[in-house]
Tab-separated table of C-alpha atoms and ligand atoms in Angstrom:
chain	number	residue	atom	x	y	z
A	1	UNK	CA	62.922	140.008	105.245
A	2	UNK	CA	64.782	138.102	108.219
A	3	UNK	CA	61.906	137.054	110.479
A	4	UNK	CA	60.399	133.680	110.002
A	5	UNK	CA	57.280	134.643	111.153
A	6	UNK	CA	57.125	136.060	107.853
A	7	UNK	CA	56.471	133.053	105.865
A	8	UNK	CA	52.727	131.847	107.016
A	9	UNK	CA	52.937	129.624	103.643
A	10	UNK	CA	54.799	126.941	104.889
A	11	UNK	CA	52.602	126.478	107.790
A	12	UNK	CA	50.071	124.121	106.187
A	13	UNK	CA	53.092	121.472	105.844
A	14	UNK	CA	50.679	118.418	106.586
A	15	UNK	CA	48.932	118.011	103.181
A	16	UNK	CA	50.746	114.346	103.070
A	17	UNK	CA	51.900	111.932	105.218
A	18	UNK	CA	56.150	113.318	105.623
A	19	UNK	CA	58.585	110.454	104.871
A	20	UNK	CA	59.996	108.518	107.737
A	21	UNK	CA	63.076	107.550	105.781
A	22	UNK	CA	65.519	110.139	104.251
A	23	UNK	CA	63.615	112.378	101.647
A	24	UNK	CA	66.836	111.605	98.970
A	25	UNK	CA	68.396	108.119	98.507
A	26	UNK	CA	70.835	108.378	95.723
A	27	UNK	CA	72.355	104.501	95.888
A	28	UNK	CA	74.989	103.583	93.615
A	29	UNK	CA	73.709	105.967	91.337
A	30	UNK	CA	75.620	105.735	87.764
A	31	UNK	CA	74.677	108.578	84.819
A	32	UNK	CA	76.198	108.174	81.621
A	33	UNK	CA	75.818	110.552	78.632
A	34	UNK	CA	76.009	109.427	75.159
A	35	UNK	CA	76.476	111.722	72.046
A	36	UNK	CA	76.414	109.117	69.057
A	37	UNK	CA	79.647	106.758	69.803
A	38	UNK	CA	80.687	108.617	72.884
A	39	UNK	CA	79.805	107.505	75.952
A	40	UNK	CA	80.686	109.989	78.950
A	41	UNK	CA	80.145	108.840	82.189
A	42	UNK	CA	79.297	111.660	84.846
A	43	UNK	CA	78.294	109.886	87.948
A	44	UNK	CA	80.106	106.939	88.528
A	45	UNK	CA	78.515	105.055	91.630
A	46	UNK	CA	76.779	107.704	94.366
A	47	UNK	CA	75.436	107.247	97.404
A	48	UNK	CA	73.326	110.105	99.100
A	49	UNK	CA	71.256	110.478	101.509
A	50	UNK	CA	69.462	113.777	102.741
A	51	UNK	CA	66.919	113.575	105.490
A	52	UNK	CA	63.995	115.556	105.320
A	53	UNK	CA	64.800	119.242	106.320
A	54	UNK	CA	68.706	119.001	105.987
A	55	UNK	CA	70.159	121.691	104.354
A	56	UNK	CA	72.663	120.457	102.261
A	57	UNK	CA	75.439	121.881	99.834
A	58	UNK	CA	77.143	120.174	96.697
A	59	UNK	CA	80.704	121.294	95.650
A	60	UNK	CA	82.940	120.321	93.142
A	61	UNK	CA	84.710	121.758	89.998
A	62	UNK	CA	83.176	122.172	86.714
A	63	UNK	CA	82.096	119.328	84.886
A	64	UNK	CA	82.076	116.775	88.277
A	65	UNK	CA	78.775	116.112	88.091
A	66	UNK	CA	76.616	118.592	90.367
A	67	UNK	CA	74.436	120.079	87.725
A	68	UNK	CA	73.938	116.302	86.469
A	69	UNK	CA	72.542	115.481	90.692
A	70	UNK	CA	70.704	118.033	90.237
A	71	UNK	CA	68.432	116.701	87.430
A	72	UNK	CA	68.706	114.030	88.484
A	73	UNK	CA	67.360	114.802	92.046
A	74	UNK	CA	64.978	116.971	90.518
A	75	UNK	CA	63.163	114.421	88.539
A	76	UNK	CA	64.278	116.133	84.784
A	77	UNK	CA	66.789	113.361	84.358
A	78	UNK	CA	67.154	109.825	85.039
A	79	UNK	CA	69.769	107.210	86.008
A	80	UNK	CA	71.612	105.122	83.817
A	81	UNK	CA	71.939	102.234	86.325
A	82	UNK	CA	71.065	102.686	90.510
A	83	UNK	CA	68.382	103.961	92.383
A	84	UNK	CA	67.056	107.091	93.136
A	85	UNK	CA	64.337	107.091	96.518
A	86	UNK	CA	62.388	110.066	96.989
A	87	UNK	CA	60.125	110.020	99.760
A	88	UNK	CA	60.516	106.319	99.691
A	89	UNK	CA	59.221	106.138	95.491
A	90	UNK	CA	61.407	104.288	93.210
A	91	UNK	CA	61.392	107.192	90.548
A	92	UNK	CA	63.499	105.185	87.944
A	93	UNK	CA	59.850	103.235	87.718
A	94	UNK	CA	57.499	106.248	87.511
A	95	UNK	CA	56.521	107.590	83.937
A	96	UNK	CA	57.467	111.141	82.250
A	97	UNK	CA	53.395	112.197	83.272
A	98	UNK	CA	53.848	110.612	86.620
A	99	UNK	CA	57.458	112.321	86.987
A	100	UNK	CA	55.941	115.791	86.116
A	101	UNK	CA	53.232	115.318	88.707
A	102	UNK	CA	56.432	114.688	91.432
A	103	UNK	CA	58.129	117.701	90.707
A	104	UNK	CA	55.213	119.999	90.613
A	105	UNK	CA	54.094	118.762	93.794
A	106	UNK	CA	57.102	117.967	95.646
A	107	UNK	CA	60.171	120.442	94.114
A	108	UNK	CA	61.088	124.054	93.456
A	109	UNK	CA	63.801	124.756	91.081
A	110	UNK	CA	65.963	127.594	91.364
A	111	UNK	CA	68.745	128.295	88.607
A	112	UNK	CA	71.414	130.865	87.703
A	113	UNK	CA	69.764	131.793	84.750
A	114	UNK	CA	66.707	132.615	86.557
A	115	UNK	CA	64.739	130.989	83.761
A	116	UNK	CA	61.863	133.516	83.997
A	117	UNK	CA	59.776	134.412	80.892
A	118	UNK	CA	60.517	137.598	79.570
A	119	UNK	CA	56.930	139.181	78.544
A	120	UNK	CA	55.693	138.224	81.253
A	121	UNK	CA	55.453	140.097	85.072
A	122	UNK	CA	56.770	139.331	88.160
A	123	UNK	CA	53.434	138.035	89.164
A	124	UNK	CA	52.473	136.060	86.062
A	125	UNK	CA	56.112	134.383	86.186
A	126	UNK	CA	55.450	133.260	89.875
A	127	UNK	CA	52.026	131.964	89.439
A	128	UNK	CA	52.988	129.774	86.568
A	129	UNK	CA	53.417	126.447	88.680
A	130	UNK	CA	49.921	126.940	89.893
A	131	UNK	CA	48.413	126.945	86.329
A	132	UNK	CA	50.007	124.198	86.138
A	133	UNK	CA	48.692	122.765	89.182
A	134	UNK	CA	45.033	123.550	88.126
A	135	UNK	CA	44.635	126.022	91.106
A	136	UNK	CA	41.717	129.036	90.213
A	137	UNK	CA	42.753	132.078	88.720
A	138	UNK	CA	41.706	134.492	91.853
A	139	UNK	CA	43.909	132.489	94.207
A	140	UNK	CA	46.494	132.342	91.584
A	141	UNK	CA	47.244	136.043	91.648
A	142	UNK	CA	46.627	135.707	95.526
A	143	UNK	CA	49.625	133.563	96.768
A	144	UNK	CA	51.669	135.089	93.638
A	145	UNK	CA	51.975	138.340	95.236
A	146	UNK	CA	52.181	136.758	98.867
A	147	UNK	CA	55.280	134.872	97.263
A	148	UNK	CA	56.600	138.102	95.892
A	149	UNK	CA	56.320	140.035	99.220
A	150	UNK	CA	57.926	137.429	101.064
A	151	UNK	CA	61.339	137.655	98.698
A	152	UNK	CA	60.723	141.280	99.115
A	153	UNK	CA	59.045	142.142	96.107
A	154	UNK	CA	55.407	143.333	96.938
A	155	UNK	CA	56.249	146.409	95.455
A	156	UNK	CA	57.300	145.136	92.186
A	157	UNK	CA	54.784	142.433	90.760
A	158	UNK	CA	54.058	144.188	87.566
A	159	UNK	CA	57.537	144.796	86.586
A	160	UNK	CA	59.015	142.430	83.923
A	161	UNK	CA	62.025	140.584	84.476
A	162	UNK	CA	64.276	143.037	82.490
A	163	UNK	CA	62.705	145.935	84.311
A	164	UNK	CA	64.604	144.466	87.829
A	165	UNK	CA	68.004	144.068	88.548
A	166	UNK	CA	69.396	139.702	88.780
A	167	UNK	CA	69.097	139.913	92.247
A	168	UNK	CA	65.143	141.276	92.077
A	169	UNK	CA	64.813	138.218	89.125
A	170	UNK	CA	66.570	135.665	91.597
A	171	UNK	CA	64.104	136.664	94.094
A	172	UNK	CA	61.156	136.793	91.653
A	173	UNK	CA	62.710	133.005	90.753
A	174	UNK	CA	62.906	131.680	94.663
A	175	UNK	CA	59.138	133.328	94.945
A	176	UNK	CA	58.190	131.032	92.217
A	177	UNK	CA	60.205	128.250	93.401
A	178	UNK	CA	58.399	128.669	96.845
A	179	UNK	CA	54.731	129.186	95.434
A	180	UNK	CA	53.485	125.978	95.174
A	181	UNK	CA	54.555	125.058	98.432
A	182	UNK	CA	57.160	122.286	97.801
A	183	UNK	CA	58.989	120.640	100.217
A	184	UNK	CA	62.287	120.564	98.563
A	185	UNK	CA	63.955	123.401	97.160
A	186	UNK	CA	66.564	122.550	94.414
A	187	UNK	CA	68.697	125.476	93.371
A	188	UNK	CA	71.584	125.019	91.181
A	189	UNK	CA	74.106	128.173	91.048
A	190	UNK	CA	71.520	130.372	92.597
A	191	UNK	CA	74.099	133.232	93.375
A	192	UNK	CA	76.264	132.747	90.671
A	193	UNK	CA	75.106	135.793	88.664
A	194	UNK	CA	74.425	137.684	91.402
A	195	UNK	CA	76.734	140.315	93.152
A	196	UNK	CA	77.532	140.132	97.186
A	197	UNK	CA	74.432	142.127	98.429
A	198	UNK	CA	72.025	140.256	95.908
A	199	UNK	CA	73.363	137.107	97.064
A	200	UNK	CA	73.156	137.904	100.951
A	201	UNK	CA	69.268	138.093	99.585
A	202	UNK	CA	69.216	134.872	98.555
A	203	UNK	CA	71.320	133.040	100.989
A	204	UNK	CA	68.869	134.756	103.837
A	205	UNK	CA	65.525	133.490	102.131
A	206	UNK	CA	67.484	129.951	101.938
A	207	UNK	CA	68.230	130.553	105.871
A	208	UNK	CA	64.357	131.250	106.036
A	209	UNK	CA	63.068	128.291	103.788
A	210	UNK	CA	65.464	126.100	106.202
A	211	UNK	CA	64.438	127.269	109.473
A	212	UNK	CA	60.890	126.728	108.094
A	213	UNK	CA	61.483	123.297	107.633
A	214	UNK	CA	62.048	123.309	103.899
A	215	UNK	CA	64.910	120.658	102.333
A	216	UNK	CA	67.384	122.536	100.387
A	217	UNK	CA	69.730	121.182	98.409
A	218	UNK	CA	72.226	123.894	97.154
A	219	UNK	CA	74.767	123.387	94.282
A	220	UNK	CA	77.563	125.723	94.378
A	221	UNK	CA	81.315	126.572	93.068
A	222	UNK	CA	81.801	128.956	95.816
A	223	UNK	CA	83.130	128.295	99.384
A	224	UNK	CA	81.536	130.808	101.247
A	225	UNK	CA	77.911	130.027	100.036
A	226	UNK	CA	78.034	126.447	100.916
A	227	UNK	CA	79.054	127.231	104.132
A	228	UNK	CA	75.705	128.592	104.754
A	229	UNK	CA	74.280	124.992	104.366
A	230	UNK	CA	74.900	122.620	107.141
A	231	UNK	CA	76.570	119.722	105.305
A	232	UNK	CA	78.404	119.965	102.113
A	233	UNK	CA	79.057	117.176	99.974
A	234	UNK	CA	82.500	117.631	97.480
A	235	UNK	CA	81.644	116.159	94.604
A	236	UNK	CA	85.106	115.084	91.726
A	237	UNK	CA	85.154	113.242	89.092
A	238	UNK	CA	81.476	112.049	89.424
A	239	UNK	CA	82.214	110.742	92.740
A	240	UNK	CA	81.754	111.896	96.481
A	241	UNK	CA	85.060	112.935	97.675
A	242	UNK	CA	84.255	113.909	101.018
A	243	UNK	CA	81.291	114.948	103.101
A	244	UNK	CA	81.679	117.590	106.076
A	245	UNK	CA	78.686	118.168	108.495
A	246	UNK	CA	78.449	122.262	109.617
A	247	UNK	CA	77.891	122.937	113.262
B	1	ATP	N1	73.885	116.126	77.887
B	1	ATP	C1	75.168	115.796	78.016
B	1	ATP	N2	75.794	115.069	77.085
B	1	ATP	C2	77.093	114.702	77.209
B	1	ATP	N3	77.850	115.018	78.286
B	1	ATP	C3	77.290	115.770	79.243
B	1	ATP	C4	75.930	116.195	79.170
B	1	ATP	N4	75.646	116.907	80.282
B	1	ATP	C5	76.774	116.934	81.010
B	1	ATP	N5	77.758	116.230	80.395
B	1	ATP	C6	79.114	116.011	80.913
B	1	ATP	O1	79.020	115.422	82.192
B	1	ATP	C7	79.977	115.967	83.078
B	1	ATP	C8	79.262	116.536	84.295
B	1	ATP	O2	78.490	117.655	83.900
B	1	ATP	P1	77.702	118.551	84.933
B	1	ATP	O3	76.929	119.539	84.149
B	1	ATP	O4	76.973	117.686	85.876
B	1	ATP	O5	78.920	119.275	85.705
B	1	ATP	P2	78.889	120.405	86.821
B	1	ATP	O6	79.613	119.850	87.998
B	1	ATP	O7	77.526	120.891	87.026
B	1	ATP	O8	79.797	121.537	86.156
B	1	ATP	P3	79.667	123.146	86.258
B	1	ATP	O9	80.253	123.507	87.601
B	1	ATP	O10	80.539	123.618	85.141
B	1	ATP	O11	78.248	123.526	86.118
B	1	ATP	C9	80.756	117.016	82.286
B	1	ATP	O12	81.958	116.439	81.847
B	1	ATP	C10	79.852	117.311	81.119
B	1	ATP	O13	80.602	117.666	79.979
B	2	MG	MG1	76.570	122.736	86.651
């Protein structure tokens, strides 16, 4: 599962024109929540940059504002006040159809609750972002299982989600996340459900995805996962504390 040569999906990376910019701009980005009178404001003024293929971690305690960069970033949420570049597009101007069309082409999501659907296989969960994108049944089913036996998996695309263990539905969830070839993979908590070998799974595809070229953008509570990424950003208070770039 460690050699790179593994992963002849990523090769056909020049389907668009890459950015010349940074992939992420995040400038003075503000977020604030409102539940009826009260207002809660979670990101107070950010300014991020990731360049395209930069492997990047976000830190911070709970409730600092990582999971809310992470919507953000991914396109499910929007900004209260700032701007948000990706790829160079103003997103804050795009519409909720035109949004959708970014993230399915663009972004794989990966979360701690895998998020897979649970009558479905391994298979039919990773070929669901390819329905989506209108790609042909046969083909479907195709790169599904060439996901699935790149996360290790070939063995098990008819098992359902509660037929594998969470680090088999992790990898079922990266497989989807990688499917329809994004370039950015978003993953918030990957390994927080997972136990120390199941991570090491994860945290090696990640290692993969990068080396292949792939932008990952990895929110995390723990020390020693982000220090797989090459820069973390600590995140407090819905500000950037610090930033620290990895050899
Ligand atoms: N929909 C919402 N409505 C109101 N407040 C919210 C909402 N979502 C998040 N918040 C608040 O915004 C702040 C940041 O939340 P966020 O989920 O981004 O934190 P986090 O850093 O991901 O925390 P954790 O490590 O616990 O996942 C928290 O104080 C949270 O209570
Ligand atoms: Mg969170």
């Amino acid at each position: 599962m460690s050699d790179a040569s593994v992963w002849p999906v990523f090769e056909d990376e020049e389907t668009e024109p890459r950015p010349t910019g940074p992939v992420i701009q995040l400038r003075g980005a503000r977020k604030t929540y409102k539940s009826g009178s009260i207002e809660f404001e979670a990101l107070r003024g950010i300014d991020l940059s990731i360049a395209d293929g930069e492997y990047v971690a976000v830190v911070g305690p709970s409730g600092s504002g990582k999971s809310t960069i992470m919507n953000v970033l991914g396109c499910l949420d929007t900004l209260t006040s700032g701007e948000y570049l990706l790829a160079g597009e103003n997103v804050e101007e795009l519409d909720e159809i035109e949004l959708a069309a970014v993230r399915g082409r663009r972004i794989g999501f990966v979360f701690q609750q895998f998020h897979l659907l649970p009558s479905l296989s391994a298979w039919r969960n990773v070929e669901l972002p390819l329905v989506y994108a209108g790609v042909h049944r046969d083909e479907r089913r195709e790169r599904a299982v060439e996901a699935l036996t790149k996360v290790g998996l070939g063995d098990r695309i008819d098992n359902r989600p509660g037929e594998l263990s969470g680090g088999q539905q992790q990898r079922v969830a990266v497989a989807r996340a990688l499917v329809g070839e994004p370039t950015m993979i978003l993953a918030d908590e990957p390994t927080g459900n997972l136990d120390s070998r199941s991570t090491e799974d994860v945290l090696a595809l990640f290692d993969e995805l990068h080396e292949a070229g792939r932008t990952i953008v990895l929110i995390t509570h723990e020390h020693d996962v982000a220090a797989r990424s090459r820069r973390i950003v600590q995140v407090r208070d819905g500000l950037i504390q610090s930033e620290e770039v990895l050899a």
